[in-house]
CSV table of C-alpha atoms in Angstrom, one decimal:
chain,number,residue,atom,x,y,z
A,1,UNK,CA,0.0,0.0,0.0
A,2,UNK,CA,1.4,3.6,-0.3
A,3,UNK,CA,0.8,5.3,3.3
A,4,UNK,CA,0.7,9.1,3.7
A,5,UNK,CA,2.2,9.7,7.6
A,6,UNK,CA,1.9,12.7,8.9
A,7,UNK,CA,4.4,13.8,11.9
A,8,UNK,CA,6.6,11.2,10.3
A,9,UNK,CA,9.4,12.2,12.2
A,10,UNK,CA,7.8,11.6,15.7
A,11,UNK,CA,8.8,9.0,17.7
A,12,UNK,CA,5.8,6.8,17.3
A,13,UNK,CA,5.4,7.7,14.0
A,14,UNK,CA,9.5,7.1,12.9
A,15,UNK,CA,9.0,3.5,14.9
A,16,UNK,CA,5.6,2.8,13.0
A,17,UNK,CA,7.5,3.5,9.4
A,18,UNK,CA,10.1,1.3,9.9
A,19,UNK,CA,7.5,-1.5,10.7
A,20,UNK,CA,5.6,-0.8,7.6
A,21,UNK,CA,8.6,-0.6,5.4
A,22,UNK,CA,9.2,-4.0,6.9
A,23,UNK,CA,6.3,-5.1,5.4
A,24,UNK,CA,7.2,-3.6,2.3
A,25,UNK,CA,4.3,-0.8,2.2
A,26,UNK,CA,5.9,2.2,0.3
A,27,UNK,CA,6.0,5.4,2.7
A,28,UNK,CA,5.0,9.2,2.0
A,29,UNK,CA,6.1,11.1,5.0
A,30,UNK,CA,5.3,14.9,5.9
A,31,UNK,CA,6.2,16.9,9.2
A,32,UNK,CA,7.2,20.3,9.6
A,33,UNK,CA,9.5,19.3,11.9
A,34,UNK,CA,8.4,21.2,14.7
A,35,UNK,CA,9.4,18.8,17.4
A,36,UNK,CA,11.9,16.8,15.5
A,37,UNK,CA,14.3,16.6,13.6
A,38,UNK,CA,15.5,15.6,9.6
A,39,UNK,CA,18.1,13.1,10.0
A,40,UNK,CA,15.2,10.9,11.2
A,41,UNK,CA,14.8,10.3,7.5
A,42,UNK,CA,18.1,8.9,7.3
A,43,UNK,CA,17.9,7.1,10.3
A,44,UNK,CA,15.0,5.4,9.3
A,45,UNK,CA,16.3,4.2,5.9
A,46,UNK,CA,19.4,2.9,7.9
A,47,UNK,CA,17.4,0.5,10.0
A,48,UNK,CA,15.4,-0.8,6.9
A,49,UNK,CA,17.5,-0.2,3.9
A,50,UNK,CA,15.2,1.9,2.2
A,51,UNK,CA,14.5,6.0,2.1
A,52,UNK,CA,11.3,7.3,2.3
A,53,UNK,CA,9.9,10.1,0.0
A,54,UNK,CA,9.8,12.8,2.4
A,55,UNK,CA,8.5,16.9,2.6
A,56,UNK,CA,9.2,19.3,5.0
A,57,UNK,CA,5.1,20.4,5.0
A,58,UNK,CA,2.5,22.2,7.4
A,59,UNK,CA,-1.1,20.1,7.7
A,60,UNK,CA,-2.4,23.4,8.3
A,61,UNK,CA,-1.1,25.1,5.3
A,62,UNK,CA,-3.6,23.6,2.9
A,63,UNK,CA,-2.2,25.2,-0.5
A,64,UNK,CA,1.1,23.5,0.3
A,65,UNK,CA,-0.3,20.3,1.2
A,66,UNK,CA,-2.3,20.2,-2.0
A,67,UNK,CA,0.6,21.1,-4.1
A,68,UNK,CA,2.8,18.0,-2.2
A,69,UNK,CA,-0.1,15.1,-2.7
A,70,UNK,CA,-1.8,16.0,-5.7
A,71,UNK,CA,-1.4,13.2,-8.6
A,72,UNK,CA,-0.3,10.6,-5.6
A,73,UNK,CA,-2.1,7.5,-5.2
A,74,UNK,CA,-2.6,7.4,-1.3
A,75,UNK,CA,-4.5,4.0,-0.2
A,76,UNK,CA,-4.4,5.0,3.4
A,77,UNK,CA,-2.9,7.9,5.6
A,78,UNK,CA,-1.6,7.3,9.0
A,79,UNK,CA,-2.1,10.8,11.2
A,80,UNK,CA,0.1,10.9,14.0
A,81,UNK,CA,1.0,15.4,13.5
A,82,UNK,CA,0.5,16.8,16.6
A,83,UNK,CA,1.2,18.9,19.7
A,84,UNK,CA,1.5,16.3,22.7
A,85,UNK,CA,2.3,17.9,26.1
A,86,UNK,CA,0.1,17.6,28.4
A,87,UNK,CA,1.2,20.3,30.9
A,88,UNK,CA,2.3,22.3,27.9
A,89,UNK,CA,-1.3,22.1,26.2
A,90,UNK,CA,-3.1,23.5,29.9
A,91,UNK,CA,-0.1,27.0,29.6
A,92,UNK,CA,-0.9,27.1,25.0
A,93,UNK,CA,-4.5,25.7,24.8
A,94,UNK,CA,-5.5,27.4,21.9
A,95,UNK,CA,-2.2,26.7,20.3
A,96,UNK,CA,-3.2,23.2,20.5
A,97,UNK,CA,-6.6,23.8,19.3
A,98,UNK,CA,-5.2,25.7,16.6
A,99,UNK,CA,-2.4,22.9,15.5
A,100,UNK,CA,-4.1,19.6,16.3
A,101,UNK,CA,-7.9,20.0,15.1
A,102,UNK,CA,-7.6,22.9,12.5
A,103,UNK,CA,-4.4,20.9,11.3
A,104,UNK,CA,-6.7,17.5,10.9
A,105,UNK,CA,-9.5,19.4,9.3
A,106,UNK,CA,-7.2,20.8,6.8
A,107,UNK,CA,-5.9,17.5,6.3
A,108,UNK,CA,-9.3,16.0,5.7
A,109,UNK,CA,-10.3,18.3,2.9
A,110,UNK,CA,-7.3,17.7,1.0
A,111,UNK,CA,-7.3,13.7,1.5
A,112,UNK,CA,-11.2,13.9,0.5
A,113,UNK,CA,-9.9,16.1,-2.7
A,114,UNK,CA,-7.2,13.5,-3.7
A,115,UNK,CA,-9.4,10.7,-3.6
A,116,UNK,CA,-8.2,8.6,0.1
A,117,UNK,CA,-11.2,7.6,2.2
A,118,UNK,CA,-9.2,5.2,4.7
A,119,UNK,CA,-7.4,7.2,8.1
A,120,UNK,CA,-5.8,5.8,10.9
A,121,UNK,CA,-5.7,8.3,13.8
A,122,UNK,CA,-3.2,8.1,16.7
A,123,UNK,CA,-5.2,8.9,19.1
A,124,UNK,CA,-4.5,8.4,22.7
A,125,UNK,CA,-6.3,6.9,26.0
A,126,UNK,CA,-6.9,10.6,27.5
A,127,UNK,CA,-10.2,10.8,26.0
A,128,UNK,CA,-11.2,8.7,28.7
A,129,UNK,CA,-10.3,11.3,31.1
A,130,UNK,CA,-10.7,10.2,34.7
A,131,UNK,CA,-12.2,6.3,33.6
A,132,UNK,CA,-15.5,5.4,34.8
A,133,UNK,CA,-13.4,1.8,35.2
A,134,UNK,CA,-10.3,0.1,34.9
A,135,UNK,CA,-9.2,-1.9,33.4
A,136,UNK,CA,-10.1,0.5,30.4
A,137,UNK,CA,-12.3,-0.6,27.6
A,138,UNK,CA,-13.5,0.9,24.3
A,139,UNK,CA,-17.3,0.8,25.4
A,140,UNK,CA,-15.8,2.8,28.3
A,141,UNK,CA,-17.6,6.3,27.8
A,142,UNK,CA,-15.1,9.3,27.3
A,143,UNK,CA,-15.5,11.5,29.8
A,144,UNK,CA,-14.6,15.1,30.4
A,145,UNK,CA,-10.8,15.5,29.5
A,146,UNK,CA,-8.5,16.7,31.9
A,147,UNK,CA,-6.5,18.8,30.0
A,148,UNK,CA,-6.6,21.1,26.7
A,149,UNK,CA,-4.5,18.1,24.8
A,150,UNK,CA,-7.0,15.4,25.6
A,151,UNK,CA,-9.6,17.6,24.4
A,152,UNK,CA,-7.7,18.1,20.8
A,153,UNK,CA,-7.9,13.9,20.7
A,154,UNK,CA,-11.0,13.7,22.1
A,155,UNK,CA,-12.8,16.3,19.5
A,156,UNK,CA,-10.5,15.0,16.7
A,157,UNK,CA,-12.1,11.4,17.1
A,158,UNK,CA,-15.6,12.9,16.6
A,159,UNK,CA,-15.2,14.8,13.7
A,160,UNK,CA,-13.4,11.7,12.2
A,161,UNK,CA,-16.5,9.6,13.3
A,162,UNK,CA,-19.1,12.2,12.2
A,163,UNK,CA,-17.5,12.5,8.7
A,164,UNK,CA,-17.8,8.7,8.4
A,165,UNK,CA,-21.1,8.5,9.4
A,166,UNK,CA,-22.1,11.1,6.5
A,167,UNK,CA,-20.1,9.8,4.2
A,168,UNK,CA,-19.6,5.6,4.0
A,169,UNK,CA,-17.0,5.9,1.6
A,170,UNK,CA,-14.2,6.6,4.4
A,171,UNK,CA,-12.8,4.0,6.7
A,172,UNK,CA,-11.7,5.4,10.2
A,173,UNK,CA,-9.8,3.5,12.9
A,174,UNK,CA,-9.1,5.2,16.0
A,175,UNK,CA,-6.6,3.8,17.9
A,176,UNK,CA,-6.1,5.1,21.6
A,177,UNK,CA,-2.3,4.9,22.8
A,178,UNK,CA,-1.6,4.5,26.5
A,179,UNK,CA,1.6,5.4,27.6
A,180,UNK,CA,4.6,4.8,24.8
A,181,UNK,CA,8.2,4.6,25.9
A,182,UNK,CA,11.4,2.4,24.9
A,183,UNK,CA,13.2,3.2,21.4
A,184,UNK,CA,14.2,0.8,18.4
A,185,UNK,CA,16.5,-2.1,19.7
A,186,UNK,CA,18.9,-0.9,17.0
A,187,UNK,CA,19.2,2.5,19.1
A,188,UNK,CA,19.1,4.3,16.4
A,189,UNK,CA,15.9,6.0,16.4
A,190,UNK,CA,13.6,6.5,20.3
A,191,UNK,CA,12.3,9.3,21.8
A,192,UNK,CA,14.5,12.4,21.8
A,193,UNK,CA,12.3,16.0,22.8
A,194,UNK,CA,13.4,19.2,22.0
A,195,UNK,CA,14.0,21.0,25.6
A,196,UNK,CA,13.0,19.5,29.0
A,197,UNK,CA,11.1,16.4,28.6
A,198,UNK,CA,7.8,16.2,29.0
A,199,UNK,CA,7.2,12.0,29.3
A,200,UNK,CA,8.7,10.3,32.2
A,201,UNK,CA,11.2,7.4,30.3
A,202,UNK,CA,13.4,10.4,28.2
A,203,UNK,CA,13.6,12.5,31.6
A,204,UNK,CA,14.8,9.1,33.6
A,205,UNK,CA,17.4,8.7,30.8
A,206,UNK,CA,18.9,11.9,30.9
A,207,UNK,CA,19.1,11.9,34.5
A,208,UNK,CA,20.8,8.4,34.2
A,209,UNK,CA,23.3,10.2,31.9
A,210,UNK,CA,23.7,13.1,33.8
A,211,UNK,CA,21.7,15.8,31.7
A,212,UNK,CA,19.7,16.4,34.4
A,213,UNK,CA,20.5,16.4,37.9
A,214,UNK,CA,17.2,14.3,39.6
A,215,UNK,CA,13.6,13.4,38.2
A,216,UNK,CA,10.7,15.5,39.7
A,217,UNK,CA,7.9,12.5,40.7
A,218,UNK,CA,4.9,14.4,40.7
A,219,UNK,CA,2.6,13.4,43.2
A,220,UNK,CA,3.1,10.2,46.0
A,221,UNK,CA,-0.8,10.4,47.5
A,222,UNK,CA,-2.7,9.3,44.5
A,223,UNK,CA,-4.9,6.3,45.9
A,224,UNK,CA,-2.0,3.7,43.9
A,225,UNK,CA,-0.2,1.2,45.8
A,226,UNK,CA,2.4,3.5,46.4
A,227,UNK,CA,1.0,6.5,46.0
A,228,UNK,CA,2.4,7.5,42.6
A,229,UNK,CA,0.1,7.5,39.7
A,230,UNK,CA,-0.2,4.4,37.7
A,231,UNK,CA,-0.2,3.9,33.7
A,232,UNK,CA,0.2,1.4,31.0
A,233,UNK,CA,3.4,2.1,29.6
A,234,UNK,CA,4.4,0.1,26.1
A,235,UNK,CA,6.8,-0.4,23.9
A,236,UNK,CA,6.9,1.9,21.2
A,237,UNK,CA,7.9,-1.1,18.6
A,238,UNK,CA,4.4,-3.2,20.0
A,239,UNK,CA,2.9,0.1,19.7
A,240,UNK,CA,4.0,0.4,16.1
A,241,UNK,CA,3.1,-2.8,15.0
A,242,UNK,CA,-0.3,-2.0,16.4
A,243,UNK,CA,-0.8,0.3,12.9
A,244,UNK,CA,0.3,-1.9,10.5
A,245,UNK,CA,-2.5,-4.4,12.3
A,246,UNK,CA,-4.5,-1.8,11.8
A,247,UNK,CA,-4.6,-1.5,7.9
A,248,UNK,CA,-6.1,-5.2,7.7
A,249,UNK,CA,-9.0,-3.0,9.2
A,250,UNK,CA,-8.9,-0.7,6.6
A,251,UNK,CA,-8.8,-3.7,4.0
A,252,UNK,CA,-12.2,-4.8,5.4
A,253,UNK,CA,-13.9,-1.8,4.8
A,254,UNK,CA,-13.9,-1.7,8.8
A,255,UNK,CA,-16.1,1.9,8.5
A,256,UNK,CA,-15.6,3.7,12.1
A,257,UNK,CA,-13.7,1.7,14.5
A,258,UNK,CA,-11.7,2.6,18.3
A,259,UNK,CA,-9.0,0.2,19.2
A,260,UNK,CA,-6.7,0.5,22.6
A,261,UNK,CA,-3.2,-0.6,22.4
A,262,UNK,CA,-2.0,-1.1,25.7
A,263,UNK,CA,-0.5,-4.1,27.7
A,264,UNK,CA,-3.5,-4.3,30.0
A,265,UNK,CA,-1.2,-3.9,32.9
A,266,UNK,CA,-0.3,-0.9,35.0
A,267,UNK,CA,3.1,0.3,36.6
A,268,UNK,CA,3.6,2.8,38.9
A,269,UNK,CA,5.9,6.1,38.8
A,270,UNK,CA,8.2,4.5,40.8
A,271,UNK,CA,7.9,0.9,39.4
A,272,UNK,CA,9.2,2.5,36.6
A,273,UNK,CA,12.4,4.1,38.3
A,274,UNK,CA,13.0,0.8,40.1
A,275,UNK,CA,12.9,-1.6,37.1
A,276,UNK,CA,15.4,1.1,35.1
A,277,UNK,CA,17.2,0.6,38.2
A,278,UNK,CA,17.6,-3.0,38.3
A,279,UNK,CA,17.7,-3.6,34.5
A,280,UNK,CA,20.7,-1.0,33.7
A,281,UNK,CA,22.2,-0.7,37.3
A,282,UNK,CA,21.6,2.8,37.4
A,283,UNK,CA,20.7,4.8,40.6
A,284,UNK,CA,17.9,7.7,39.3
A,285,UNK,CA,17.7,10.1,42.1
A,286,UNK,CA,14.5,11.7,42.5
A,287,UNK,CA,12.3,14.3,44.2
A,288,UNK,CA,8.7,14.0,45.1
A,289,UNK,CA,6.9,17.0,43.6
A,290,UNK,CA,3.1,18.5,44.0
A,291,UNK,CA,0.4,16.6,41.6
A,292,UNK,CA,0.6,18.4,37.9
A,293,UNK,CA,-3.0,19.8,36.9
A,294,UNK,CA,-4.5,17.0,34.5
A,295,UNK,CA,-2.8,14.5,35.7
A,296,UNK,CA,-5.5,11.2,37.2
A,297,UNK,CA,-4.6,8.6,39.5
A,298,UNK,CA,-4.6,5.0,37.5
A,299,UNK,CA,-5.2,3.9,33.7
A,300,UNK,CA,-4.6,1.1,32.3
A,301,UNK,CA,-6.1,-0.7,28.7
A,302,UNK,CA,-8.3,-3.6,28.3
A,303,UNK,CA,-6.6,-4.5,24.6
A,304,UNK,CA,-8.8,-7.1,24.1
A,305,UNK,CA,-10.5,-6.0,21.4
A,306,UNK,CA,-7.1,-5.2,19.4
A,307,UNK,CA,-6.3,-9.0,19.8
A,308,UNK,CA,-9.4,-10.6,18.8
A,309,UNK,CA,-10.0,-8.1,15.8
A,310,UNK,CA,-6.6,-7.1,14.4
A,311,UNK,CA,-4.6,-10.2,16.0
A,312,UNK,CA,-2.4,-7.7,17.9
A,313,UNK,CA,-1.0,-7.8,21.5
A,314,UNK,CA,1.9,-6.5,23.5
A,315,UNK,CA,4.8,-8.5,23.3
A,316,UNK,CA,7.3,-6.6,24.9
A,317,UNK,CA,7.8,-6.3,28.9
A,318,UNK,CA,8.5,-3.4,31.6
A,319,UNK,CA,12.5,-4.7,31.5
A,320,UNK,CA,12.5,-4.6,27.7
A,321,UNK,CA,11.1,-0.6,27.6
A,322,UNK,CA,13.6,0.0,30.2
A,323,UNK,CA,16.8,-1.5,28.6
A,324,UNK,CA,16.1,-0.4,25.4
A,325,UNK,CA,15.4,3.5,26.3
A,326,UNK,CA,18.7,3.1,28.0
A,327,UNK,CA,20.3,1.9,25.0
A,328,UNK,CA,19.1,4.4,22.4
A,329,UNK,CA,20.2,7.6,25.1
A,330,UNK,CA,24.0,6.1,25.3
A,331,UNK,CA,24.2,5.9,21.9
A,332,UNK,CA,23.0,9.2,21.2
């Protein structure tokens, strides 16, 4: 198939690329590089021997976006572009209004103009807000986000949905992410923010390396075991193979469907710190900090659905994320 992926230089995205190149699906990429960087291109074609047709291109600046994909054959587009901080998106809100919905609208019209009906959308396991119940699944309603960037998902998914349900022509999967960390086993590609990190795993590391003097844990009185907040945290290479699952969705005509890819198991804060600890022998210090606004107290997926429907499941453990993060920060 040839794939449109936007944010193609993102850290899920770069991981989900090499997958489908693996598979031998051909690979139109577009990002405007924002939060990322070029020689992601390169890396990419490193670990799988083939380069990617590639532009430097705004979803929001539709003229461009036009110019870049008309006369393109695109069987299915894979929309990861996106602002992602939480923290950042309750300080910029309409910043990530701006970016993330009037970016997918954009996005839309030009898809719809060039003839590509199918979308997979990375969406992500905030749009259940505070869950009604955990273990998390996707008949769980969505509930009242707890920050601006959930919202942006959480909106984003229904005007998806609603331009399904007017039109049967388009396929729409949604899948909802839980927490993504670890990095290619290769090390050559894995998560690398501009500035202070805003996901737990890339802060660890560059404590571990000595970027940054301790990790801030914020909050030790949630009602968790032990008091830090609890998440499912996978591996960014399950997480990957979790899209190219998805297309056999897409093949079937699947209409509008909502997949979570998690590991259906959740890990505290400091389960995290401890298993980094063991795995790499690494002491992380770390400071107990107030609760950030936004953040809830325990989610974890059901993935059921992903397995019986797509065939897809978490294969990777807490010790593999850990080891490999570690791997891809010493070498880069």
């Amino acid at each position: 198939m040839n794939i449109l992926i936007t944010g193609a230089t993102g850290f899920i995205a770069s991981h989900t690329i090499v997958e489908l190149q693996q598979d031998n699906h051909n690979i139109i990429g577009i990002d405007n590089l924002s939060n990322s960087s070029i020689d992601i291109v390169d890396k990419i074609a490193q670990i799988t021997g083939k380069k990617m047709e590639f532009h430097k291109v705004d979803i929001r600046d539709y003229d461009n976006l036009k110019s870049v994909l008309s006369g393109k054959k695109i069987d299915c587009c894979i929309h990861f572009a996106g602002l992602k901080a939480v923290g950042e998106s309750v300080a910029k809100p309409v910043e990530y209004y701006d970016n993330n919905i009037g970016g997918t609208i954009t996005l839309l019209k030009v898809l719809n103009e060039i003839g590509c009906h199918n979308i997979i959308f990375s969406s992500s396991a905030t749009v259940y807000g505070t869950p009604a119940f955990v273990p998390i699944t996707e008949e769980c309603p969505k509930r009242i986000c707890t920050n601006p960037y959930g919202w942006t998902k959480s909106m984003i998914e229904q005007i998806l949905l609603d331009m399904q349900n007017a039109n049967k022509d388009w396929n729409v999967v949604l899948l909802r992410y839980f927490n993504p960390i670890g990095a290619h086993q290769s090390g050559i590609i894995g998560e690398k923010p501009n500035g202070i990190p805003n996901n737990l795993m890339p802060y660890i590391t560059q404590v571990a390396c000595g970027k940054r003097e301790k990790l801030f844990v914020y909050g030790n009185d949630y009602d968790t075991p032990d008091g830090t907040g609890v998440r499912d945290y996978i591996h960014v290479v399950d997480l990957a193979r979790g899209h190219v699952k998805a297309l056999n969705a897409i093949n079937n005509n699947c209409g509008g469907e909502i997949f979570n890819l998690g590991t259906g198991h959740g890990y505290s804060v400091l389960d995290v710190v401890k298993t980094f600890e063991r795995v790499n022998n690494i002491k992380i210090p770390y400071e107990i900090a107030p609760r950030r606004p936004g953040d809830i107290a325990t989610c974890y997926a059901d993935p059921s659905k992903a397995e019986k429907i797509l065939g897809w499941r978490a294969e990777y453990s807490l010790e593999d994320m850990c080891r490999d993060s570690w791997n891809y920060q010493q070498k880069n």
